[in-house]
XYZ file of C-alpha atoms in Angstrom:
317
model
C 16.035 15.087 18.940
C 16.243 13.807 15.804
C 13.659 14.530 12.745
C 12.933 11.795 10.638
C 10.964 12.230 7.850
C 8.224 9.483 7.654
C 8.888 6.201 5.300
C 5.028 5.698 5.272
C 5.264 8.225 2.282
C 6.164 6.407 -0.479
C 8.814 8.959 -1.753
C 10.660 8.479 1.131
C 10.144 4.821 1.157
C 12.072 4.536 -2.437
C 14.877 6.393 -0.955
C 15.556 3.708 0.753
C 14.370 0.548 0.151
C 14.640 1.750 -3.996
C 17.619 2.974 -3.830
C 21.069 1.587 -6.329
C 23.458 1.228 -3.676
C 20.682 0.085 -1.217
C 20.556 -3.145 -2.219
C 20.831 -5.049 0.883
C 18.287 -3.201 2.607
C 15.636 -4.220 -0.269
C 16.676 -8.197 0.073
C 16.906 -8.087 3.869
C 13.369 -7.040 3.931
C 12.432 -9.367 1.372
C 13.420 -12.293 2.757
C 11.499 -11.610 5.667
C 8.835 -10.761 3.923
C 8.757 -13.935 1.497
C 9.700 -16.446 4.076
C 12.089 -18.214 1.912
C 13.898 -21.486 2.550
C 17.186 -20.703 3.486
C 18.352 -22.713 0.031
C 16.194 -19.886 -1.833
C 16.800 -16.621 0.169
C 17.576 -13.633 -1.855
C 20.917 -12.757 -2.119
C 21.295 -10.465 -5.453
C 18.887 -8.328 -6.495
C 18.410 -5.400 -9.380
C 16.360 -2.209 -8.674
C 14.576 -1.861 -12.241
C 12.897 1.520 -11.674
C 15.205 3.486 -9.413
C 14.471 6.850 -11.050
C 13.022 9.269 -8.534
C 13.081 13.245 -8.934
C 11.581 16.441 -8.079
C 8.499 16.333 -10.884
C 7.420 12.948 -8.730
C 6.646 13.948 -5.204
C 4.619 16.786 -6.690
C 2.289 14.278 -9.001
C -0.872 13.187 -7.184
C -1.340 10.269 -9.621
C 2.090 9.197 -9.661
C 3.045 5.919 -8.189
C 6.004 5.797 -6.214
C 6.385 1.643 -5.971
C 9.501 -0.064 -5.920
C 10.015 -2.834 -8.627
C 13.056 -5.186 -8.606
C 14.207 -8.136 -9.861
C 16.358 -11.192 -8.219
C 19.134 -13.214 -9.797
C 16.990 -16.319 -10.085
C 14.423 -13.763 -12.238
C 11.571 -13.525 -9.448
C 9.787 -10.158 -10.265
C 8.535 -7.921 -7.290
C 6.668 -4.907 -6.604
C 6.457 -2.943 -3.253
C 4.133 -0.264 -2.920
C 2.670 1.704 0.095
C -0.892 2.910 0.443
C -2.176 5.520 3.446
C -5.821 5.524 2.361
C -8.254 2.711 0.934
C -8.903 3.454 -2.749
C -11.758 1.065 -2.443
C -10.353 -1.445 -5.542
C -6.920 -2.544 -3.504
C -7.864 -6.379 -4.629
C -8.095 -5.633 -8.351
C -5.643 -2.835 -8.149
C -3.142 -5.038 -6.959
C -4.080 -8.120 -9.751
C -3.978 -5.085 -12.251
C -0.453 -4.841 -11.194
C 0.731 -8.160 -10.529
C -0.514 -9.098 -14.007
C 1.278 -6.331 -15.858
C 4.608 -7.399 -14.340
C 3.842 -10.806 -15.393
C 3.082 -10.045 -18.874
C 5.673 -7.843 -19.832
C 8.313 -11.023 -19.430
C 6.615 -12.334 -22.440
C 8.692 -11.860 -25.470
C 8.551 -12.936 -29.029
C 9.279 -17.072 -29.234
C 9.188 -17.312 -25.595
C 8.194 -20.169 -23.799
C 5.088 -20.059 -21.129
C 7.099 -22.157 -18.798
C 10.311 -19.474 -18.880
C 7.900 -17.014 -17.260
C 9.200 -16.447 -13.741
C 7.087 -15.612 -10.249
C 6.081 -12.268 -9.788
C 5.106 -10.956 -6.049
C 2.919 -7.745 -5.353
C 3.465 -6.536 -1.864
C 1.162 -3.602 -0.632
C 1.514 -2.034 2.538
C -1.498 0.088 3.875
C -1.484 2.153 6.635
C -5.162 1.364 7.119
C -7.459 -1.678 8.276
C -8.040 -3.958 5.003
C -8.840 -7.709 5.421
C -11.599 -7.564 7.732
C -11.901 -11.320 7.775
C -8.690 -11.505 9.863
C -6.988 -9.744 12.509
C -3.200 -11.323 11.538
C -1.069 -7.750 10.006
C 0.790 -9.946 7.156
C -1.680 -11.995 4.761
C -0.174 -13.751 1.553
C -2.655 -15.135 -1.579
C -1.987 -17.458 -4.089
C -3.718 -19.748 -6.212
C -5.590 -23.273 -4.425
C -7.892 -24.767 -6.019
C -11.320 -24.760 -3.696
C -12.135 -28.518 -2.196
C -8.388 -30.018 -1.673
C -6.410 -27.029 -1.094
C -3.834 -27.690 -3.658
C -1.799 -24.928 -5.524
C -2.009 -24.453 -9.200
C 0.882 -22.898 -9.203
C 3.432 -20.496 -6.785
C 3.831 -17.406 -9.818
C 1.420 -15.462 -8.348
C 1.825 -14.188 -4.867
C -0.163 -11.134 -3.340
C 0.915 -9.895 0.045
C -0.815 -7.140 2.151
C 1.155 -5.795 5.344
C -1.446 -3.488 7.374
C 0.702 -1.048 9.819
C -2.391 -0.477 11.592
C -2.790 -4.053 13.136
C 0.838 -4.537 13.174
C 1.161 -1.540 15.554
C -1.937 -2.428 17.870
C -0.159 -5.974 18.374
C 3.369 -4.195 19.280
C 1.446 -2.267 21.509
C 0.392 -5.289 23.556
C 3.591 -6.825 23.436
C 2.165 -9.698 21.449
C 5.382 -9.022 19.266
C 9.187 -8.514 19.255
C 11.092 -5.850 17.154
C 14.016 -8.307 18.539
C 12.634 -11.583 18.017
C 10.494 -10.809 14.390
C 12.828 -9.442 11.261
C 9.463 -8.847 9.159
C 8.515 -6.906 12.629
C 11.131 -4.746 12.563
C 11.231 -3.693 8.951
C 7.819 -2.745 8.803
C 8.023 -0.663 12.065
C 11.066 1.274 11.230
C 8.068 2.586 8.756
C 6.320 4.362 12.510
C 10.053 5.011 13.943
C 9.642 8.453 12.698
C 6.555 8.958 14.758
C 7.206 6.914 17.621
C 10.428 7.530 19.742
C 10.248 3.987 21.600
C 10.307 1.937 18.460
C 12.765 4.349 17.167
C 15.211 3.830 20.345
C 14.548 -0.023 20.152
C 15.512 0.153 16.580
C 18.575 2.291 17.170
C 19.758 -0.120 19.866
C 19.174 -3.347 17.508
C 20.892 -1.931 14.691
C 23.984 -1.505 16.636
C 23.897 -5.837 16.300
C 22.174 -5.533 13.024
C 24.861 -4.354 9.757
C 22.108 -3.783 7.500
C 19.683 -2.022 9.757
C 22.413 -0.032 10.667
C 22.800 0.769 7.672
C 19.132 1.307 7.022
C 19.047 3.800 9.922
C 22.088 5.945 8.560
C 20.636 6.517 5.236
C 17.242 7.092 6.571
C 19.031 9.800 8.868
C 21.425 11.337 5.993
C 18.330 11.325 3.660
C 15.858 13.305 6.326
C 18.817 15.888 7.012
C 19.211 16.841 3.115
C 17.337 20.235 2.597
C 16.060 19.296 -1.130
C 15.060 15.910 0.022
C 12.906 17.221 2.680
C 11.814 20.297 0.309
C 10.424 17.205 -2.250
C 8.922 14.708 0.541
C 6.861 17.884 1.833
C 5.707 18.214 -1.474
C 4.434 14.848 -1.917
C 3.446 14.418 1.591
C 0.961 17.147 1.765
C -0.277 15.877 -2.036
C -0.777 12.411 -0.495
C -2.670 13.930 2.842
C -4.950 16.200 0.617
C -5.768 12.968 -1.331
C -6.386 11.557 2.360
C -8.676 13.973 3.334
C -10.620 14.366 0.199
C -11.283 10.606 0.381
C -12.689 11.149 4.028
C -14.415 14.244 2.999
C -16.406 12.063 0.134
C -17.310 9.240 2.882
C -18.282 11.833 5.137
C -21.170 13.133 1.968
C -21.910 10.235 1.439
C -23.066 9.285 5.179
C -24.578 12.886 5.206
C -26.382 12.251 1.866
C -27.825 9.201 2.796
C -29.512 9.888 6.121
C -30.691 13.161 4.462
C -32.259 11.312 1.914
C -34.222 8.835 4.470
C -35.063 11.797 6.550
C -36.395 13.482 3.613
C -38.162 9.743 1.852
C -39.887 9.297 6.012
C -41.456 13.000 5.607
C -42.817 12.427 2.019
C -44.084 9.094 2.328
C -45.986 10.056 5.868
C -49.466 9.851 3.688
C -48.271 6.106 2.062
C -46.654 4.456 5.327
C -43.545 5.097 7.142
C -41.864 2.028 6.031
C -42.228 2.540 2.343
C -40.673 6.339 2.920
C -38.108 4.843 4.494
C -37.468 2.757 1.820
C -37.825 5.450 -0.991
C -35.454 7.978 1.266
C -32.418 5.677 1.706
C -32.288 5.110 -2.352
C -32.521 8.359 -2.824
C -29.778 9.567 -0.123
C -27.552 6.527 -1.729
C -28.114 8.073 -5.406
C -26.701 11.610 -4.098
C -24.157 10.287 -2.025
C -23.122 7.848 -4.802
C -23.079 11.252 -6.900
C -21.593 13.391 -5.059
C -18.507 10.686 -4.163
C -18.095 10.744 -8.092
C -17.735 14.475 -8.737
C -15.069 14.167 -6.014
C -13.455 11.533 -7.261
C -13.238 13.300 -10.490
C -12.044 16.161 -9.599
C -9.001 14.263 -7.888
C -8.211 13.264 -11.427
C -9.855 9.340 -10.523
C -10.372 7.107 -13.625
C -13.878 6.605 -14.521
C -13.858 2.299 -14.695
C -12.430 2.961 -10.963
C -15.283 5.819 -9.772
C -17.570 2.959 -11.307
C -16.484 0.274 -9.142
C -16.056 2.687 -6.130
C -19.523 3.775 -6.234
C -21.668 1.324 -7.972
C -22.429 3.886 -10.771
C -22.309 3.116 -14.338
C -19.699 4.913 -16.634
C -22.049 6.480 -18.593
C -23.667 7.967 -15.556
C -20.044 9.330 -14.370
C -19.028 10.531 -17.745
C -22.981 12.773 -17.277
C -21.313 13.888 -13.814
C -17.924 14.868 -15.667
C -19.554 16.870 -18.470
């Protein structure tokens, strides 16, 4: 049986979707991802930050995204996420808005500044308004639905709903191109999608040619030595995350237990009260220090967990 080594982690991801020479694996899954007209699909493209070596996969903060550029001058940015960082939203405006910005140059014209796309793919439940896997945001205004304009466009892909769906058969690897992309991401985990995949590449050049490089790329020994490297960084960022949730919960229902005891001799309800501030205050804390220690920024550990910076920056010292 084959090992695969999983294109959830971004490092593997790059290697082939961010790859020079992989070029028509990037626009294939573009254009099923954007939806173009077929007067507008894709067809060149430029990989602007294909660099990718051994000092990466071992860099918890590093961000292993895929940025490229298409002949008409559309800017895009691919990244993959396997745990919620809390700020996705504004993380991925932060983003978009660099890329947007850095066109500018001196005696440039506002109207020469081309669309820029952010696509983020999470391997976690995000947009709990909606149960659809693919959502795409631009800018309407509020009353008549109209766009302001189409430069900004935000996607967010969530595996997690995608797979559920599959698993009902509400979907087609076959039938759906956008489908099939994003599952080749679980083929190295799941041997039916894999096998599906194998078959429809056989019809399909450039998944065919997706599936050999994944396969050459999972077989090289100092690939795999690097992607275990950043893989186990990524999953010990994972856990840590969960670990924080998990003192925060604990914190909290401490704290009320704790606020119902003292507050016996002023009313139940009022100890209540007292308790679940306090348990949110030392979970809030204690998320912090964790955060910190994974090398977090403090603006982000602010907006995480409602605590001020100067409050985090007493934690820190």
């Amino acid at each position: 049986m084959k090992e695969f080594i999983s294109l959830k982690i971004d490092y593997a991801f790059k290697l082939i979707f961010g790859k020079e020479g992989n070029e028509a694996i990037l626009i294939a899954f573009l254009n099923a991802a954007l939806k173009l007209p077929q007067e507008s699909r894709i067809e060149e493209i430029t990989i602007i930050n294909p660099e990718l070596n051994k000092e990466y996969p071992e860099d918890k903060k590093s961000i292993l995204d895929v940025r490229a550029i298409t002949s008409q001058g559309m800017q895009i940015n691919i990244e993959i996420q396997l745990s919620n960082q809390y700020d996705m939203e504004k993380r991925s405006l932060y983003y978009w808005a660099q890329m947007y910005s850095r066109q500018i140059r001196e005696g440039m014209a506002y109207k020469e500044l081309t669309k820029t796309v952010s696509i983020n793919i999470v391997d976690f439940n995000y947009l709990k308004q909606t149960s659809n896997y693919h959502n795409v945001f631009h800018l309407y205004e509020d009353e008549e639905k109209f766009q302001l304009t189409d430069v900004l466009e935000i996607h967010f892909m969530e595996l997690p709903k995608l797979l559920a769906k599959w698993r009902r058969r509400e979907i087609s690897l076959w039938e759906n191109e956008l489908v099939r992309w994003l599952l080749l991401l679980e083929g190295a985990d799941n041997q039916e999608i894999l096998q599906i995949l194998e078959e429809i590449a056989m019809k399909d050049p450039v998944l065919y040619q997706a599936m050999n490089a994944w396969e050459e790329t999972s077989e090289d020994p100092r690939i795999r030595e690097a992607y275990f490297d950043r893989r186990k960084a990524i999953l010990d960022e994972k856990a840590a995350i969960r670990e924080a949730e998990l003192r925060l919960q604990e914190a909290l229902e401490e704290g009320m237990a704790k606020g119902i005891a003292e507050g016996r001799a002023k009313g139940i309800a009022e100890g209540k009260a007292e308790g679940k501030a306090e348990g949110r205050a030392e979970g809030r804390a204690e998320v912090a220090k964790k955060l910190l220690v994974l090398g977090f920024e403090i603006t982000k550990i602010a907006e995480a967990t409602g605590l001020s910076e100067e409050e985090i920056s007493g934690l820190k010292d």
